[in-house]
C-alpha cells in the first residue's frame, strides 16, 4: 500500500526566517507529485508539480521553491518567509497526470509571525 | 481570478433527500472535472471524476453532471446520509495547458454539506 508522509506536522516561524517542508511517498515508484497551499478560509491552490526526479514546474508564484531530490521525496522551501505564507500545505501524488486521482498527505500547518 | 467557483458555501439536506452541489468554471481548456470530500482535520479524498467527453457519470449514490456550454458541473448525492456531512471541493483541470501552467488542478473554495437526521 502507498503511504504519504509530510513533515513537520506544524510549525511556527518568524518572518524572514527560512523554511523547509518535506513530503515522502512510499510504495509507489515514479509518482507525479504536487504541492498545494491553503490560506485560512481560502482556496486550495496548486503551487508546484513534478513528474520526475529533478524536474519541478511552478504553477503559482508565492516566493517559494520546490525540489525533487529523490523519486519519493518532494521538498518545499524558501529562504525568507513572509506573513502571507501562513496556511496549510498539502503534498499529493498521482499515478499519471493531473487528470488522475490525487492522493493527499496529512498536511503541514504553518504560522508565520 | 478564481477559475473554479462554488457559489454556495453551505447546504443542509434532510436524511434521505438529494444533495446537489454546484460548481462553475472559467477556463475552456479544462477537460477533467472532479469532486473531493473533506472531513474536518482530514485531507481531501477523491469521490468521483469525469472527463469532458461525457456529460454524466454515475457511481452508486453519486452522479456528476457536466454542462460544457454553461461551464458548470454538479454533484448529486441521492439518499443522503448523516455520514455524507463534510466539505465538498470541486476541481477542474487539464493536462498540457499552454502558457506554461502545465498540469494544473484548480479547486473551488468548498461547500459544507450537512445532512440532518
mmCIF file of N, CA and C in Angstrom, chain B residues 8-104:
data_model
loop_
_atom_site.group_PDB
_atom_site.id
_atom_site.type_symbol
_atom_site.label_atom_id
_atom_site.label_comp_id
_atom_site.label_asym_id
_atom_site.label_seq_id
_atom_site.Cartn_x
_atom_site.Cartn_y
_atom_site.Cartn_z
ATOM 1 N N UNK B 8 -22.274 28.524 -3.472
ATOM 2 C CA UNK B 8 -22.988 28.290 -2.212
ATOM 3 C C UNK B 8 -22.029 27.652 -1.219
ATOM 4 N N UNK B 9 -21.679 28.362 -0.154
ATOM 5 C CA UNK B 9 -20.695 27.821 0.780
ATOM 6 C C UNK B 9 -21.245 26.735 1.694
ATOM 7 N N UNK B 10 -22.573 26.646 1.775
ATOM 8 C CA UNK B 10 -23.122 25.618 2.670
ATOM 9 C C UNK B 10 -24.492 25.167 2.178
ATOM 10 N N UNK B 11 -24.847 23.956 2.607
ATOM 11 C CA UNK B 11 -26.115 23.346 2.197
ATOM 12 C C UNK B 11 -26.544 22.386 3.288
ATOM 13 N N UNK B 12 -27.832 22.440 3.639
ATOM 14 C CA UNK B 12 -28.372 21.490 4.617
ATOM 15 C C UNK B 12 -29.485 20.695 3.963
ATOM 16 N N UNK B 13 -29.423 19.379 4.132
ATOM 17 C CA UNK B 13 -30.380 18.477 3.497
ATOM 18 C C UNK B 13 -30.888 17.495 4.555
ATOM 19 N N UNK B 14 -32.142 17.130 4.430
ATOM 20 C CA UNK B 14 -32.696 16.100 5.329
ATOM 21 C C UNK B 14 -32.196 14.722 4.910
ATOM 22 N N UNK B 15 -32.018 13.861 5.899
ATOM 23 C CA UNK B 15 -31.611 12.490 5.615
ATOM 24 C C UNK B 15 -32.596 11.856 4.632
ATOM 25 N N UNK B 16 -32.059 11.195 3.628
ATOM 26 C CA UNK B 16 -32.885 10.570 2.610
ATOM 27 C C UNK B 16 -33.129 11.451 1.395
ATOM 28 N N UNK B 17 -32.832 12.723 1.503
ATOM 29 C CA UNK B 17 -33.049 13.654 0.403
ATOM 30 C C UNK B 17 -31.890 13.663 -0.588
ATOM 31 N N UNK B 18 -32.039 14.508 -1.594
ATOM 32 C CA UNK B 18 -30.983 14.643 -2.606
ATOM 33 C C UNK B 18 -30.159 15.893 -2.305
ATOM 34 N N UNK B 19 -28.856 15.710 -2.248
ATOM 35 C CA UNK B 19 -27.934 16.849 -2.071
ATOM 36 C C UNK B 19 -27.401 17.220 -3.444
ATOM 37 N N UNK B 20 -27.454 18.511 -3.745
ATOM 38 C CA UNK B 20 -26.943 18.989 -5.030
ATOM 39 C C UNK B 20 -25.918 20.080 -4.782
ATOM 40 N N UNK B 21 -24.710 19.812 -5.231
ATOM 41 C CA UNK B 21 -23.611 20.760 -5.072
ATOM 42 C C UNK B 21 -23.198 21.233 -6.458
ATOM 43 N N UNK B 22 -22.961 22.525 -6.573
ATOM 44 C CA UNK B 22 -22.700 23.125 -7.882
ATOM 45 C C UNK B 22 -21.325 23.757 -7.977
ATOM 46 N N UNK B 23 -20.833 23.791 -9.210
ATOM 47 C CA UNK B 23 -19.509 24.349 -9.455
ATOM 48 C C UNK B 23 -19.490 24.993 -10.834
ATOM 49 N N UNK B 24 -18.942 26.186 -10.918
ATOM 50 C CA UNK B 24 -18.786 26.882 -12.203
ATOM 51 C C UNK B 24 -17.307 27.072 -12.490
ATOM 52 N N UNK B 25 -16.934 27.001 -13.752
ATOM 53 C CA UNK B 25 -15.540 27.194 -14.105
ATOM 54 C C UNK B 25 -15.410 28.180 -15.251
ATOM 55 N N UNK B 26 -14.211 28.693 -15.437
ATOM 56 C CA UNK B 26 -13.999 29.754 -16.424
ATOM 57 C C UNK B 26 -13.196 29.301 -17.636
ATOM 58 N N UNK B 27 -12.286 28.372 -17.417
ATOM 59 C CA UNK B 27 -11.318 28.053 -18.458
ATOM 60 C C UNK B 27 -11.852 27.004 -19.433
ATOM 61 N N UNK B 28 -11.949 27.381 -20.714
ATOM 62 C CA UNK B 28 -12.432 26.465 -21.759
ATOM 63 C C UNK B 28 -11.535 25.250 -21.925
ATOM 64 N N UNK B 29 -10.289 25.347 -21.462
ATOM 65 C CA UNK B 29 -9.347 24.258 -21.688
ATOM 66 C C UNK B 29 -9.529 23.113 -20.680
ATOM 67 N N UNK B 30 -10.278 23.359 -19.624
ATOM 68 C CA UNK B 30 -10.491 22.291 -18.642
ATOM 69 C C UNK B 30 -11.188 21.107 -19.309
ATOM 70 N N UNK B 31 -10.643 19.923 -19.077
ATOM 71 C CA UNK B 31 -11.260 18.737 -19.649
ATOM 72 C C UNK B 31 -11.406 17.614 -18.631
ATOM 73 N N UNK B 32 -11.195 17.955 -17.375
ATOM 74 C CA UNK B 32 -11.292 16.971 -16.299
ATOM 75 C C UNK B 32 -11.968 17.651 -15.124
ATOM 76 N N UNK B 33 -12.954 16.988 -14.563
ATOM 77 C CA UNK B 33 -13.766 17.597 -13.507
ATOM 78 C C UNK B 33 -13.947 16.580 -12.394
ATOM 79 N N UNK B 34 -13.737 17.040 -11.167
ATOM 80 C CA UNK B 34 -13.738 16.098 -10.048
ATOM 81 C C UNK B 34 -14.389 16.702 -8.820
ATOM 82 N N UNK B 35 -14.844 15.817 -7.963
ATOM 83 C CA UNK B 35 -15.354 16.207 -6.653
ATOM 84 C C UNK B 35 -14.559 15.470 -5.592
ATOM 85 N N UNK B 36 -14.057 16.251 -4.610
ATOM 86 C CA UNK B 36 -13.331 15.696 -3.484
ATOM 87 C C UNK B 36 -14.152 15.939 -2.224
ATOM 88 N N UNK B 37 -13.985 15.032 -1.262
ATOM 89 C CA UNK B 37 -14.688 15.137 0.014
ATOM 90 C C UNK B 37 -13.656 15.354 1.104
ATOM 91 N N UNK B 38 -13.976 16.231 2.034
ATOM 92 C CA UNK B 38 -13.028 16.515 3.109
ATOM 93 C C UNK B 38 -13.746 16.547 4.449
ATOM 94 N N UNK B 39 -13.320 15.659 5.345
ATOM 95 C CA UNK B 39 -13.801 15.711 6.728
ATOM 96 C C UNK B 39 -12.905 16.666 7.514
ATOM 97 N N UNK B 40 -13.421 17.228 8.628
ATOM 98 C CA UNK B 40 -12.592 18.119 9.453
ATOM 99 C C UNK B 40 -11.299 17.437 9.878
ATOM 100 N N UNK B 41 -10.213 18.152 9.788
ATOM 101 C CA UNK B 41 -8.892 17.652 10.187
ATOM 102 C C UNK B 41 -8.421 16.472 9.351
ATOM 103 N N UNK B 42 -9.011 16.287 8.200
ATOM 104 C CA UNK B 42 -8.548 15.253 7.268
ATOM 105 C C UNK B 42 -8.237 15.886 5.931
ATOM 106 N N UNK B 43 -7.490 15.189 5.129
ATOM 107 C CA UNK B 43 -7.169 15.690 3.796
ATOM 108 C C UNK B 43 -8.275 15.319 2.809
ATOM 109 N N UNK B 44 -8.355 16.034 1.683
ATOM 110 C CA UNK B 44 -9.388 15.711 0.682
ATOM 111 C C UNK B 44 -9.162 14.323 0.081
ATOM 112 N N UNK B 45 -10.258 13.653 -0.223
ATOM 113 C CA UNK B 45 -10.182 12.370 -0.938
ATOM 114 C C UNK B 45 -11.125 12.429 -2.135
ATOM 115 N N UNK B 46 -10.700 11.815 -3.229
ATOM 116 C CA UNK B 46 -11.499 11.858 -4.453
ATOM 117 C C UNK B 46 -12.775 11.051 -4.299
ATOM 118 N N UNK B 47 -13.887 11.678 -4.707
ATOM 119 C CA UNK B 47 -15.176 10.977 -4.706
ATOM 120 C C UNK B 47 -15.492 10.427 -6.076
ATOM 121 N N UNK B 48 -15.435 11.311 -7.065
ATOM 122 C CA UNK B 48 -15.840 10.933 -8.405
ATOM 123 C C UNK B 48 -15.277 11.959 -9.377
ATOM 124 N N UNK B 49 -14.976 11.521 -10.591
ATOM 125 C CA UNK B 49 -14.452 12.442 -11.592
ATOM 126 C C UNK B 49 -15.036 12.098 -12.956
ATOM 127 N N UNK B 50 -14.922 13.050 -13.878
ATOM 128 C CA UNK B 50 -15.452 12.836 -15.214
ATOM 129 C C UNK B 50 -14.601 13.601 -16.213
ATOM 130 N N UNK B 51 -14.432 13.038 -17.388
ATOM 131 C CA UNK B 51 -13.741 13.726 -18.465
ATOM 132 C C UNK B 51 -14.755 14.491 -19.304
ATOM 133 N N UNK B 52 -14.267 15.416 -20.107
ATOM 134 C CA UNK B 52 -15.169 16.293 -20.848
ATOM 135 C C UNK B 52 -15.873 15.607 -22.014
ATOM 136 N N UNK B 53 -15.507 14.360 -22.305
ATOM 137 C CA UNK B 53 -16.160 13.675 -23.417
ATOM 138 C C UNK B 53 -17.488 13.028 -23.015
ATOM 139 N N UNK B 54 -17.849 13.139 -21.739
ATOM 140 C CA UNK B 54 -19.162 12.663 -21.291
ATOM 141 C C UNK B 54 -19.847 13.780 -20.529
ATOM 142 N N UNK B 55 -21.158 13.725 -20.421
ATOM 143 C CA UNK B 55 -21.851 14.778 -19.683
ATOM 144 C C UNK B 55 -22.495 14.264 -18.392
ATOM 145 N N UNK B 56 -22.257 12.979 -18.108
ATOM 146 C CA UNK B 56 -22.837 12.425 -16.888
ATOM 147 C C UNK B 56 -22.065 11.173 -16.501
ATOM 148 N N UNK B 57 -21.883 11.024 -15.202
ATOM 149 C CA UNK B 57 -21.280 9.780 -14.726
ATOM 150 C C UNK B 57 -21.885 9.423 -13.388
ATOM 151 N N UNK B 58 -22.279 8.171 -13.264
ATOM 152 C CA UNK B 58 -22.896 7.697 -12.022
ATOM 153 C C UNK B 58 -21.987 6.710 -11.323
ATOM 154 N N UNK B 59 -22.006 6.777 -9.989
ATOM 155 C CA UNK B 59 -21.278 5.795 -9.197
ATOM 156 C C UNK B 59 -22.032 5.628 -7.887
ATOM 157 N N UNK B 60 -22.862 4.614 -7.824
ATOM 158 C CA UNK B 60 -23.670 4.397 -6.627
ATOM 159 C C UNK B 60 -24.642 5.550 -6.408
ATOM 160 N N UNK B 61 -24.540 6.185 -5.250
ATOM 161 C CA UNK B 61 -25.445 7.303 -4.935
ATOM 162 C C UNK B 61 -24.975 8.626 -5.536
ATOM 163 N N UNK B 62 -23.815 8.604 -6.149
ATOM 164 C CA UNK B 62 -23.224 9.831 -6.680
ATOM 165 C C UNK B 62 -23.423 9.931 -8.193
ATOM 166 N N UNK B 63 -23.755 11.142 -8.646
ATOM 167 C CA UNK B 63 -23.813 11.418 -10.077
ATOM 168 C C UNK B 63 -23.188 12.782 -10.326
ATOM 169 N N UNK B 64 -22.286 12.832 -11.301
ATOM 170 C CA UNK B 64 -21.743 14.110 -11.750
ATOM 171 C C UNK B 64 -22.402 14.459 -13.071
ATOM 172 N N UNK B 65 -22.901 15.692 -13.163
ATOM 173 C CA UNK B 65 -23.453 16.222 -14.408
ATOM 174 C C UNK B 65 -22.527 17.321 -14.909
ATOM 175 N N UNK B 66 -22.184 17.263 -16.192
ATOM 176 C CA UNK B 66 -21.298 18.260 -16.780
ATOM 177 C C UNK B 66 -22.030 19.006 -17.881
ATOM 178 N N UNK B 67 -22.043 20.310 -17.781
ATOM 179 C CA UNK B 67 -22.647 21.174 -18.798
ATOM 180 C C UNK B 67 -21.534 22.041 -19.375
ATOM 181 N N UNK B 68 -20.942 21.579 -20.469
ATOM 182 C CA UNK B 68 -19.767 22.265 -21.012
ATOM 183 C C UNK B 68 -20.117 23.633 -21.561
ATOM 184 N N UNK B 69 -21.242 23.745 -22.225
ATOM 185 C CA UNK B 69 -21.596 25.043 -22.811
ATOM 186 C C UNK B 69 -21.830 26.076 -21.709
ATOM 187 N N UNK B 70 -22.351 25.621 -20.579
ATOM 188 C CA UNK B 70 -22.592 26.527 -19.461
ATOM 189 C C UNK B 70 -21.431 26.624 -18.490
ATOM 190 N N UNK B 71 -20.361 25.865 -18.763
ATOM 191 C CA UNK B 71 -19.179 25.820 -17.886
ATOM 192 C C UNK B 71 -19.609 25.552 -16.448
ATOM 193 N N UNK B 72 -20.333 24.494 -16.289
ATOM 194 C CA UNK B 72 -20.912 24.186 -14.994
ATOM 195 C C UNK B 72 -20.926 22.679 -14.791
ATOM 196 N N UNK B 73 -20.603 22.232 -13.595
ATOM 197 C CA UNK B 73 -20.787 20.836 -13.262
ATOM 198 C C UNK B 73 -21.314 20.718 -11.838
ATOM 199 N N UNK B 74 -21.993 19.620 -11.599
ATOM 200 C CA UNK B 74 -22.642 19.463 -10.302
ATOM 201 C C UNK B 74 -22.495 18.025 -9.808
ATOM 202 N N UNK B 75 -22.657 17.891 -8.506
ATOM 203 C CA UNK B 75 -22.636 16.580 -7.848
ATOM 204 C C UNK B 75 -23.989 16.371 -7.190
ATOM 205 N N UNK B 76 -24.627 15.272 -7.538
ATOM 206 C CA UNK B 76 -25.881 14.902 -6.905
ATOM 207 C C UNK B 76 -25.640 13.681 -6.031
ATOM 208 N N UNK B 77 -26.078 13.786 -4.782
ATOM 209 C CA UNK B 77 -25.972 12.653 -3.857
ATOM 210 C C UNK B 77 -27.397 12.260 -3.485
ATOM 211 N N UNK B 78 -27.807 11.083 -3.916
ATOM 212 C CA UNK B 78 -29.158 10.622 -3.581
ATOM 213 C C UNK B 78 -29.140 9.890 -2.243
ATOM 214 N N UNK B 79 -30.308 9.791 -1.639
ATOM 215 C CA UNK B 79 -30.449 9.107 -0.343
ATOM 216 C C UNK B 79 -29.377 9.593 0.626
ATOM 217 N N UNK B 80 -29.282 10.904 0.790
ATOM 218 C CA UNK B 80 -28.224 11.499 1.622
ATOM 219 C C UNK B 80 -28.292 10.963 3.049
ATOM 220 N N UNK B 81 -27.107 10.734 3.621
ATOM 221 C CA UNK B 81 -26.992 10.168 4.963
ATOM 222 C C UNK B 81 -26.168 11.092 5.845
ATOM 223 N N UNK B 82 -26.354 11.018 7.162
ATOM 224 C CA UNK B 82 -25.564 11.877 8.061
ATOM 225 C C UNK B 82 -24.061 11.754 7.831
ATOM 226 N N UNK B 83 -23.592 10.571 7.446
ATOM 227 C CA UNK B 83 -22.147 10.417 7.208
ATOM 228 C C UNK B 83 -21.672 11.114 5.932
ATOM 229 N N UNK B 84 -22.615 11.631 5.134
ATOM 230 C CA UNK B 84 -22.232 12.446 3.980
ATOM 231 C C UNK B 84 -21.853 13.861 4.415
ATOM 232 N N UNK B 85 -22.126 14.202 5.657
ATOM 233 C CA UNK B 85 -21.790 15.531 6.167
ATOM 234 C C UNK B 85 -20.287 15.743 6.089
ATOM 235 N N UNK B 86 -19.883 16.755 5.327
ATOM 236 C CA UNK B 86 -18.467 17.028 5.081
ATOM 237 C C UNK B 86 -18.373 18.282 4.221
ATOM 238 N N UNK B 87 -17.154 18.684 3.937
ATOM 239 C CA UNK B 87 -16.919 19.756 2.957
ATOM 240 C C UNK B 87 -16.623 19.100 1.610
ATOM 241 N N UNK B 88 -17.267 19.604 0.561
ATOM 242 C CA UNK B 88 -17.094 19.066 -0.780
ATOM 243 C C UNK B 88 -16.382 20.097 -1.650
ATOM 244 N N UNK B 89 -15.270 19.671 -2.229
ATOM 245 C CA UNK B 89 -14.475 20.542 -3.082
ATOM 246 C C UNK B 89 -14.624 20.101 -4.527
ATOM 247 N N UNK B 90 -14.961 21.048 -5.398
ATOM 248 C CA UNK B 90 -14.936 20.713 -6.814
ATOM 249 C C UNK B 90 -13.570 21.103 -7.367
ATOM 250 N N UNK B 91 -13.163 20.433 -8.424
ATOM 251 C CA UNK B 91 -11.863 20.699 -9.021
ATOM 252 C C UNK B 91 -11.964 20.501 -10.525
ATOM 253 N N UNK B 92 -11.183 21.273 -11.243
ATOM 254 C CA UNK B 92 -11.143 21.140 -12.698
ATOM 255 C C UNK B 92 -9.711 21.303 -13.161
ATOM 256 N N UNK B 93 -9.377 20.613 -14.238
ATOM 257 C CA UNK B 93 -8.010 20.693 -14.710
ATOM 258 C C UNK B 93 -7.861 20.245 -16.139
ATOM 259 N N UNK B 94 -6.657 20.420 -16.627
ATOM 260 C CA UNK B 94 -6.321 19.984 -17.971
ATOM 261 C C UNK B 94 -4.830 19.726 -18.012
ATOM 262 N N UNK B 95 -4.450 18.702 -18.731
ATOM 263 C CA UNK B 95 -3.028 18.421 -18.902
ATOM 264 C C UNK B 95 -2.501 19.246 -20.061
ATOM 265 N N UNK B 96 -1.201 19.537 -20.004
ATOM 266 C CA UNK B 96 -0.511 20.187 -21.117
ATOM 267 C C UNK B 96 -1.143 21.504 -21.527
ATOM 268 N N UNK B 97 -1.519 22.281 -20.528
ATOM 269 C CA UNK B 97 -2.089 23.585 -20.863
ATOM 270 C C UNK B 97 -0.993 24.491 -21.413
ATOM 271 N N UNK B 98 -1.352 25.433 -22.214
ATOM 272 C CA UNK B 98 -0.413 26.398 -22.757
ATOM 273 C C UNK B 98 -0.028 27.407 -21.678
ATOM 274 N N UNK B 99 0.757 28.366 -22.034
ATOM 275 C CA UNK B 99 1.142 29.466 -21.148
ATOM 276 C C UNK B 99 1.951 29.003 -19.954
ATOM 277 N N UNK B 100 2.560 27.846 -20.056
ATOM 278 C CA UNK B 100 3.493 27.445 -19.010
ATOM 279 C C UNK B 100 2.860 26.982 -17.722
ATOM 280 N N UNK B 101 1.561 26.861 -17.684
ATOM 281 C CA UNK B 101 0.961 26.438 -16.417
ATOM 282 C C UNK B 101 0.982 24.930 -16.269
ATOM 283 N N UNK B 102 1.295 24.228 -17.341
ATOM 284 C CA UNK B 102 1.467 22.793 -17.227
ATOM 285 C C UNK B 102 0.232 22.082 -16.750
ATOM 286 N N UNK B 103 0.449 21.076 -15.959
ATOM 287 C CA UNK B 103 -0.653 20.265 -15.476
ATOM 288 C C UNK B 103 -1.170 20.879 -14.185
ATOM 289 N N UNK B 104 -2.301 21.539 -14.272
ATOM 290 C CA UNK B 104 -2.805 22.240 -13.097
ATOM 291 C C UNK B 104 -4.209 21.787 -12.759
#
